[in-house]
GROMACS .gro file of C-alpha atoms in nm:
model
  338
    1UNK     CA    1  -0.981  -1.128  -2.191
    2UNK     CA    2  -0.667  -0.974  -2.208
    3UNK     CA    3  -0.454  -0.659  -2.162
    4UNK     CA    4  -0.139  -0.447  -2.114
    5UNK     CA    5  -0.089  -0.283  -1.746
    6UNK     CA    6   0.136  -0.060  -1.535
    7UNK     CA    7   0.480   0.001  -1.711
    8UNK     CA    8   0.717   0.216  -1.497
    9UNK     CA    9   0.966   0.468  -1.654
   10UNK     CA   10   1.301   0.570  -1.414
   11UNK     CA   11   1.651   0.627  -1.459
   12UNK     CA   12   1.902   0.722  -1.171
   13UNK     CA   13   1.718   0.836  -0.898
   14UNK     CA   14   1.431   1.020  -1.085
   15UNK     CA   15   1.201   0.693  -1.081
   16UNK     CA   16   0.884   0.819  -1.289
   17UNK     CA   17   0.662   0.577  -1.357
   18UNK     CA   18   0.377   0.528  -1.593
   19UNK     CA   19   0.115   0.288  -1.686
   20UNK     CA   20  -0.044   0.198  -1.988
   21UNK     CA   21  -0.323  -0.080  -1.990
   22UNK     CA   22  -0.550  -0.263  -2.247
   23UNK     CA   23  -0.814  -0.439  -2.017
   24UNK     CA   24  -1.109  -0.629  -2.169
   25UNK     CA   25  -1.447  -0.694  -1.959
   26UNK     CA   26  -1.615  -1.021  -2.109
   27UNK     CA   27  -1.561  -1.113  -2.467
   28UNK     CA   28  -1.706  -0.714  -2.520
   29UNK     CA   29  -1.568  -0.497  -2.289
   30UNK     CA   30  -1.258  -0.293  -2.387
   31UNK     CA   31  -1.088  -0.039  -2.171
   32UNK     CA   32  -0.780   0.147  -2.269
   33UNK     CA   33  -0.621   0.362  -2.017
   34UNK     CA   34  -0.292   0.497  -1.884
   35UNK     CA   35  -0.210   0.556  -1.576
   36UNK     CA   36   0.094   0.720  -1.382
   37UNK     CA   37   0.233   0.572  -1.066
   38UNK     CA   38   0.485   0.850  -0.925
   39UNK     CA   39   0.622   1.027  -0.594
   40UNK     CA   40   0.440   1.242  -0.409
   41UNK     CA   41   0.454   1.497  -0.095
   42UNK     CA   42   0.119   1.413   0.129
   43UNK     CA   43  -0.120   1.713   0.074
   44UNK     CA   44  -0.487   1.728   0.259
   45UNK     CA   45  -0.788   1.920   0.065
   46UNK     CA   46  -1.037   2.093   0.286
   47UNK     CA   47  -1.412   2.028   0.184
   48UNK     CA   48  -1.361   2.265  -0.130
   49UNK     CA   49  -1.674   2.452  -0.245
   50UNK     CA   50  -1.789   2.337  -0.585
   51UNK     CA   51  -1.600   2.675  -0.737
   52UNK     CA   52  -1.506   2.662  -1.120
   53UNK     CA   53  -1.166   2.698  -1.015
   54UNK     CA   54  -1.044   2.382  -0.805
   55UNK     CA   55  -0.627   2.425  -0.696
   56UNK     CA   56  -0.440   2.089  -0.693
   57UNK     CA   57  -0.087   1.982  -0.612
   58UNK     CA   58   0.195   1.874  -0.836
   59UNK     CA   59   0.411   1.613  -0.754
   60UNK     CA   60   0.738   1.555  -0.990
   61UNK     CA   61   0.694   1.834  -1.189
   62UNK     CA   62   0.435   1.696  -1.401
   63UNK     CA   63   0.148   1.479  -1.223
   64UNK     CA   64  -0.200   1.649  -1.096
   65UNK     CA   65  -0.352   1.550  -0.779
   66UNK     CA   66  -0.676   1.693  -0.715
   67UNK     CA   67  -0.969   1.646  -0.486
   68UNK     CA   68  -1.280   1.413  -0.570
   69UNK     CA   69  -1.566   1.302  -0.402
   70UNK     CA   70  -1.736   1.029  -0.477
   71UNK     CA   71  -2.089   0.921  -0.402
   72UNK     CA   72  -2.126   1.249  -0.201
   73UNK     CA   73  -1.803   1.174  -0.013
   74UNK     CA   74  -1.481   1.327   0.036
   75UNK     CA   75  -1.314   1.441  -0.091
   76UNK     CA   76  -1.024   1.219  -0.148
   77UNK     CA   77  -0.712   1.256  -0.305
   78UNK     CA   78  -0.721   1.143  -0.662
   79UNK     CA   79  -0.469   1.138  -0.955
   80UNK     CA   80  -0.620   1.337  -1.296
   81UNK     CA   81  -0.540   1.118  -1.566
   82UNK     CA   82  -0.625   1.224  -1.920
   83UNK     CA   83  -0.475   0.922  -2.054
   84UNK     CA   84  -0.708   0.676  -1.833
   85UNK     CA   85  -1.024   0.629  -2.010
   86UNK     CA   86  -1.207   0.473  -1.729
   87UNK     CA   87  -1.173   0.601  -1.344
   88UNK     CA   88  -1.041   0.355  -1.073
   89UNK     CA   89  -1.034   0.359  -0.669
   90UNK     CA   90  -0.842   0.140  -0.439
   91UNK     CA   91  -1.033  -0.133  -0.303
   92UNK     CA   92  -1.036   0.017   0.060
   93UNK     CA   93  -1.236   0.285  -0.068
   94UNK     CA   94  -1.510   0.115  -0.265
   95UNK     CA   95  -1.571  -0.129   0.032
   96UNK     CA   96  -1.574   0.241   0.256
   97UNK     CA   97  -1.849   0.373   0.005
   98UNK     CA   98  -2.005   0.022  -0.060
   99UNK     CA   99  -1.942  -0.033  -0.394
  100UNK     CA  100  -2.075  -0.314  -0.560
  101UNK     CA  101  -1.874  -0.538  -0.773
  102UNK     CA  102  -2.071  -0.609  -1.155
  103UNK     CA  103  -1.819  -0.779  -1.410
  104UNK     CA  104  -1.524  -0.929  -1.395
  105UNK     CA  105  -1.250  -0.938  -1.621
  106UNK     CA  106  -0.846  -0.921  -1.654
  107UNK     CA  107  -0.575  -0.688  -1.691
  108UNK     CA  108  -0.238  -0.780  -1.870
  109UNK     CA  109   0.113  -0.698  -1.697
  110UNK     CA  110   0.439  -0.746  -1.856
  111UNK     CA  111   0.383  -1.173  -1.817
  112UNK     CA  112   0.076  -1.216  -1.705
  113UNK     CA  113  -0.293  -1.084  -1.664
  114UNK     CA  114  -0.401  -0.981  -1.348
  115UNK     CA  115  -0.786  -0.981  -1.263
  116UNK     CA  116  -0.942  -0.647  -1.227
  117UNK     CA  117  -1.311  -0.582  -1.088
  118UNK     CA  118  -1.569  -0.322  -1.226
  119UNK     CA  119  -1.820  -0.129  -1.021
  120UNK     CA  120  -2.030   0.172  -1.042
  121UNK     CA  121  -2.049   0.498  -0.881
  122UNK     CA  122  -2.359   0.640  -0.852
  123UNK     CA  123  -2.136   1.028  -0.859
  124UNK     CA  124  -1.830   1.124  -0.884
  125UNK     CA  125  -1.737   1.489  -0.839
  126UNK     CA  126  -1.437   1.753  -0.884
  127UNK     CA  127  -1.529   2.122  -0.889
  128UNK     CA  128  -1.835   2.193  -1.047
  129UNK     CA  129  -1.869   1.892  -1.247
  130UNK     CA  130  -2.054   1.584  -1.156
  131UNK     CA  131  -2.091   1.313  -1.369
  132UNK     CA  132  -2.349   1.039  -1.324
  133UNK     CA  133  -2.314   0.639  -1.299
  134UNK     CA  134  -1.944   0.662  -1.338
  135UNK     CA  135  -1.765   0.273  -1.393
  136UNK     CA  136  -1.465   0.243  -1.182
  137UNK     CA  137  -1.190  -0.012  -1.165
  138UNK     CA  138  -1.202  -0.162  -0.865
  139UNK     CA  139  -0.818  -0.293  -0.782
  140UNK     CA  140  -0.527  -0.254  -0.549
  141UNK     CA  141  -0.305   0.090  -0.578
  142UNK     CA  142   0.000  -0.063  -0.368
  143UNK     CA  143   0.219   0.125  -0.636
  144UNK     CA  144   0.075   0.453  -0.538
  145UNK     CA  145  -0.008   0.431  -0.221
  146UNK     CA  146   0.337   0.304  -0.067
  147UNK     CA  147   0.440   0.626  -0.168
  148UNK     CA  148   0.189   0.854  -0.064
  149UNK     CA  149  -0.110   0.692   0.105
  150UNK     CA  150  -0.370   0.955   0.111
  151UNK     CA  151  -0.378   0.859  -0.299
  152UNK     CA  152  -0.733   0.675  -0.299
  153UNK     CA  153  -0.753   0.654  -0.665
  154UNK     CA  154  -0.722   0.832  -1.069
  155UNK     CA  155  -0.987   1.022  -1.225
  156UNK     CA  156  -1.005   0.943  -1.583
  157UNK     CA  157  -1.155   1.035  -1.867
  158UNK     CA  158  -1.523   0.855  -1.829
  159UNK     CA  159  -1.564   1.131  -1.546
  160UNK     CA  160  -1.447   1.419  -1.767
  161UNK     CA  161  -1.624   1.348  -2.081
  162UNK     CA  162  -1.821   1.615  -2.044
  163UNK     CA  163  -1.608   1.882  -1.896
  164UNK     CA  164  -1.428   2.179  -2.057
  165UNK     CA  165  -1.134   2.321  -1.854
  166UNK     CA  166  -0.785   2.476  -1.825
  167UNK     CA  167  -0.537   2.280  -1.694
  168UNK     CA  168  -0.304   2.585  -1.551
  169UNK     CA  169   0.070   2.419  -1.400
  170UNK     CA  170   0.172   2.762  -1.366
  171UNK     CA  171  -0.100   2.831  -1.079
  172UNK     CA  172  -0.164   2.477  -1.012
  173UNK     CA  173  -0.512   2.525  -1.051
  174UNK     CA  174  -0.773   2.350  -1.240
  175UNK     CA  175  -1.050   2.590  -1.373
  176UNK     CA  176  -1.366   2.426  -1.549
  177UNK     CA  177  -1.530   2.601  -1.785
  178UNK     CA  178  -1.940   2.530  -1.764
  179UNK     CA  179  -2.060   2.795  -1.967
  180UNK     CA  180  -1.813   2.836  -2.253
  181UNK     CA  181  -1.709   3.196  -2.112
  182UNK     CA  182  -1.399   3.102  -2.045
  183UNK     CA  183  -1.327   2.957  -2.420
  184UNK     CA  184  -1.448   3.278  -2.508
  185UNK     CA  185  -1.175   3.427  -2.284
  186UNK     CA  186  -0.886   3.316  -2.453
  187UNK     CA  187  -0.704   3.359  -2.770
  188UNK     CA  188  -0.555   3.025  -2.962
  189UNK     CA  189  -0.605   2.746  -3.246
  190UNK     CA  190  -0.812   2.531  -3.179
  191UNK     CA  191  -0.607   2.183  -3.220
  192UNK     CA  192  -0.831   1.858  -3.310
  193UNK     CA  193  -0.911   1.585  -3.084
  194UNK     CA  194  -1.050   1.295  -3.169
  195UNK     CA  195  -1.175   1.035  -2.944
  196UNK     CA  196  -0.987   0.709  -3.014
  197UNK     CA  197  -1.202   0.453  -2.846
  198UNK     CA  198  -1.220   0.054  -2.926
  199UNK     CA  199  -1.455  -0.025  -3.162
  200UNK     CA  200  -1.642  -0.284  -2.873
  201UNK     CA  201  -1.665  -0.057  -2.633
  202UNK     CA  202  -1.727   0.280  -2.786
  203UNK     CA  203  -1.820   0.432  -2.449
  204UNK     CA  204  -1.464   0.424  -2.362
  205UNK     CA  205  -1.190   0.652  -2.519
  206UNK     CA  206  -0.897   0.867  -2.504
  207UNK     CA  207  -0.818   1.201  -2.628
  208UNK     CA  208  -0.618   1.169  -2.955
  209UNK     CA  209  -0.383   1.470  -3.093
  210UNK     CA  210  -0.167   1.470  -3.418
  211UNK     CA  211   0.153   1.626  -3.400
  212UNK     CA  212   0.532   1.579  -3.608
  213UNK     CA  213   0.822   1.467  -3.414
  214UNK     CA  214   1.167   1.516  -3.594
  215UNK     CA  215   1.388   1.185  -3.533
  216UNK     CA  216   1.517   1.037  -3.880
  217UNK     CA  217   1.309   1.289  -4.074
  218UNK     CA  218   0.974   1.432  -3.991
  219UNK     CA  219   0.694   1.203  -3.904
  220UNK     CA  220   0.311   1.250  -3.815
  221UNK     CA  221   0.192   1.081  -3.572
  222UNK     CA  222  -0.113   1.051  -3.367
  223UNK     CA  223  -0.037   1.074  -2.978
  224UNK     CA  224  -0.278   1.010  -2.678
  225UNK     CA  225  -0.324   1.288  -2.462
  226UNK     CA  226  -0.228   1.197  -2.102
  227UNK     CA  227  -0.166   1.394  -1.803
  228UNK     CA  228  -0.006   1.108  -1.636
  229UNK     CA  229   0.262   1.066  -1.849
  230UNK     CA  230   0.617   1.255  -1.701
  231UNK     CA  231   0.774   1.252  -2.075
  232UNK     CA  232   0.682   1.197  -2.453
  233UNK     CA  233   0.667   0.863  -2.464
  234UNK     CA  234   0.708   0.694  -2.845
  235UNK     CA  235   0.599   0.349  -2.909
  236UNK     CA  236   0.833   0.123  -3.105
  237UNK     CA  237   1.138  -0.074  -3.083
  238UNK     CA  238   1.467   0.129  -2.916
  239UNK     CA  239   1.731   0.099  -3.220
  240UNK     CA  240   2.045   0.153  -2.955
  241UNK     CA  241   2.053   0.306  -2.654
  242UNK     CA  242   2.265   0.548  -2.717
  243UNK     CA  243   2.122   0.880  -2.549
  244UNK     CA  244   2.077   0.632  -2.253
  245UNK     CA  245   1.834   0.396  -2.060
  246UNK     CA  246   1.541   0.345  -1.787
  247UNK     CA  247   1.430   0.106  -1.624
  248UNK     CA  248   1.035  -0.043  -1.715
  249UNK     CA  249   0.870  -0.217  -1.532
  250UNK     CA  250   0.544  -0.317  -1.402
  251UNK     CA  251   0.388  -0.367  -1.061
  252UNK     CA  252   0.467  -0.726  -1.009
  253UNK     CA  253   0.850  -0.613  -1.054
  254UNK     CA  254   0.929  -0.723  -1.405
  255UNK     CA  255   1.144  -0.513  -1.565
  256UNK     CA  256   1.291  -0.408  -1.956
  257UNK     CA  257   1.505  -0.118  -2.126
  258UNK     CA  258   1.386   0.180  -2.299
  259UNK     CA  259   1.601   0.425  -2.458
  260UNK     CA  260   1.608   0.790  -2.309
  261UNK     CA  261   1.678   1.038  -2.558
  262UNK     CA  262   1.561   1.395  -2.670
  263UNK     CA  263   1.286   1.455  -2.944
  264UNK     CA  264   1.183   1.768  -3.158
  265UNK     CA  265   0.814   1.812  -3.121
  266UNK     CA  266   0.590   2.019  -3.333
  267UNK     CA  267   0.243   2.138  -3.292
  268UNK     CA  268   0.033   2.396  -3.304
  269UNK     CA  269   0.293   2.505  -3.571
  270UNK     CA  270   0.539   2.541  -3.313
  271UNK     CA  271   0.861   2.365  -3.246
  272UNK     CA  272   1.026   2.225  -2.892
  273UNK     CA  273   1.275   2.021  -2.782
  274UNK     CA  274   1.152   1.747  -2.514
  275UNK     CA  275   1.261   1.441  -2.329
  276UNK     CA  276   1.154   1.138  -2.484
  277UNK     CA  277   1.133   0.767  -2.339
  278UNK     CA  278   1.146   0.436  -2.667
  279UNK     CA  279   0.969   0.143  -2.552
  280UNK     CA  280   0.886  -0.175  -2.687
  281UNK     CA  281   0.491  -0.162  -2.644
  282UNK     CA  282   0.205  -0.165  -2.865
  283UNK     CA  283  -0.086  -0.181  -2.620
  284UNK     CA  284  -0.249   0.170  -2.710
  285UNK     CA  285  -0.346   0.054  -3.076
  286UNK     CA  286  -0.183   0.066  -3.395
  287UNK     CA  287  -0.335   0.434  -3.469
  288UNK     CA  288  -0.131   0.504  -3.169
  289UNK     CA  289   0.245   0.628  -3.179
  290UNK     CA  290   0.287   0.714  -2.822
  291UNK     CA  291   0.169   0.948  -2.523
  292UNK     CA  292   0.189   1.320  -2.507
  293UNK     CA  293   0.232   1.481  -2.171
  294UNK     CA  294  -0.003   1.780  -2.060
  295UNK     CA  295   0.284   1.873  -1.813
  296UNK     CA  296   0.520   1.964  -2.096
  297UNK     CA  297   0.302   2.312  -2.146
  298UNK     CA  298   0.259   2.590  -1.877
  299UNK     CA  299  -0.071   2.574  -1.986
  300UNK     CA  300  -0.365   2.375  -2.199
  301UNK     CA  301  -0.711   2.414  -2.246
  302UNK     CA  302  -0.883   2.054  -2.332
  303UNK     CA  303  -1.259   2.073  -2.478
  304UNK     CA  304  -1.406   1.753  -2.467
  305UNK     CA  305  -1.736   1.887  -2.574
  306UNK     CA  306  -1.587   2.071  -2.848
  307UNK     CA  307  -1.297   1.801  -2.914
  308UNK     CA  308  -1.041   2.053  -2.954
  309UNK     CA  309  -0.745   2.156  -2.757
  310UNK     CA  310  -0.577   2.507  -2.717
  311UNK     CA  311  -0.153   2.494  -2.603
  312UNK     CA  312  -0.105   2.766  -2.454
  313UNK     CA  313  -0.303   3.014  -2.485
  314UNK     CA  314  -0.343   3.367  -2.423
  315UNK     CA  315  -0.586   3.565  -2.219
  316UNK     CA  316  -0.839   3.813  -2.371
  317UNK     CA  317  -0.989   3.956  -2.059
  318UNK     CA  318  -0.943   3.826  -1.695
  319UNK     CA  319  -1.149   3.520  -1.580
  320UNK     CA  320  -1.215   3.379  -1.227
  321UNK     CA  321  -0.874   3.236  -1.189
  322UNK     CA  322  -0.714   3.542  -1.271
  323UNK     CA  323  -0.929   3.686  -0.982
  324UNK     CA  324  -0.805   3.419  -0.820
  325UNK     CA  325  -0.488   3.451  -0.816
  326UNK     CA  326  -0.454   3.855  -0.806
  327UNK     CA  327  -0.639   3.804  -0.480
  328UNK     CA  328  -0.323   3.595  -0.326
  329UNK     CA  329  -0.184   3.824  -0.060
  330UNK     CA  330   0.189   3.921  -0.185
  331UNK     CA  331   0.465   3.778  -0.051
  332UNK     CA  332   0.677   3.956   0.271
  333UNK     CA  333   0.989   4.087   0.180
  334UNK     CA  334   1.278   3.908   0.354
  335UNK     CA  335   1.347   4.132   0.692
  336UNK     CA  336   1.086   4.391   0.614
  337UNK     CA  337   0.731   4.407   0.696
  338UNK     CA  338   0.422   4.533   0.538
   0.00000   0.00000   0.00000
């Protein structure tokens, strides 16, 4: 049983920090997932109605927090994680909701593995969607938590697998999309996905996108999608540090270089200039040239039924969030009244 856990990007004071693991559960069990560990400002949810359109909080520019219950509870604060294929809580909370422990297995950090627990949720909920008997990592969040401790846990993508939605940064709000009218709402291409999954353990799996980066030439590559990640993140071997360097490291404090430099992206046919991260680490899979961020766009719409994604796109006709937000009362002019 091995693994690949909790790397941390940061340079100055602007200490992002992301994870990326490789876990195994017996000589079977394969669990890829990524996971962001970041800086937050403490936000409670109210006991939200199970609305299609569910608002969350951003914290550094780039990470989702939204509000989950679990088992009927809640809701609690979790972090949406596209790149995580399998949910976690911290263990507080699964002894709160009486989670049972079923397998055992490990989870690799920079030096050494680090043993993990798997349970089972009977539910776990955001919005509108519920999905049913739900694995969950069962393991300590000390790197979230000592920063904001109302963060209980991540909602990956075994709790999304069967959810449509918009992921709007713009409004900050999440709107699910049960019946395919929204899809039918908005105008796009319709960009592959494929899950990329570990041939054991075929249950588990990320989101996969192609798209070109421009560094020495153009080259295709295949990136995960992940939510969690604060930059494009390339997988490889940093030639020289020369645009600069961050710190990453992983919870049990050990530490290397990657090189911080700015990358050309294409897709969708279109062309943008993004902050990049180079690091030394393979763990995602050979298929696998790095992480794409979700925060990069004002705007994505990810179909895991359909296995397609739309960046942004454009409205046809107004949908429930648009409602939404034209509802908002406007905003006092400074001195005046209405």
């Amino acid at each position: 049983m091995r693994g690949n856990s909790h790397f941390g990007f940061g340079s100055g004071d602007l200490r992002k920090q992301i994870a990326t693991s490789f876990c195994c559960f017996g000589l079977l069990r394969c669990v890829l997932i990524a996971v962001a560990l970041l800086c937050t400002v403490p936000v409670l949810f109210a006991d939200i109605p199970s609305s299609s359109v569910v608002p969350f909080h951003v914290v550094r520019g780039f990470a989702v927090i939204v509000p989950v219950t679990v088992n009927g509870r809640g809701p609690y604060q979790f972090m949406l994680d596209t790149g995580s294929t399998i949910s976690a809580v911290d263990r507080d909370l699964a002894r709160e909701l009486g989670l049972q422990v079923q397998q055992r297995g490990s989870v690799q950090t920079l030096v050494e593995p680090v043993p993990v627990l798997l349970a089972q949720a009977c539910r776990v909920s955001v919005g509108p969607v519920t999905e049913m008997s739900v694995e969950v990592m069962v393991r300590d969040l000390d790197g979230l938590r000592r920063i904001d401790p109302a963060i209980r846990g991540v909602l990956g993508q075994n709790a999304l697998e069967h959810a449509d939605f918009l992921l709007d940064y713009r409004h900050k709000l999440l709107e699910f999309d049960t019946d395919g009218e929204l899809e039918r709402s908005l105008t796009g291409h319709h960009v592959p996905l494929r899950r990329e999954g570990l041939k054991d353990s075929p249950e588990f799996a990320n989101l996969a996108v192609q798209a070109r980066i421009t560094t020495d030439g153009v080259q295709v590559m295949n990136f995960l999608l992940d939510s969690g990640s604060p930059s494009l993140v390339l997988f490889g071997v940093p030639e020289n540090m020369s645009g600069g360097q961050s710190l990453v490291g992983d919870v049990a404090g050990h530490q290397q270089l990657a090189e911080l430099h700015q990358t050309q992206l294409i897709i969708d046919g279109k062309s943008r200039e993004v902050a990049t991260q180079t690091v030394a680490f393979h763990g995602a899979g050979a298929a696998i040239g790095g992480l794409l961020p979700t925060g990069i766009f004002s705007r994505i719409y990810i179909s895991n039924r359909g296995s397609f994604a739309m960046f942004e796109p454009k409205q046809k006709k107004p949908t429930p969030l648009d409602h939404m937000v034209a509802s908002l009362p406007a905003p006092k002019p400074n001195g005046g009244s209405q």
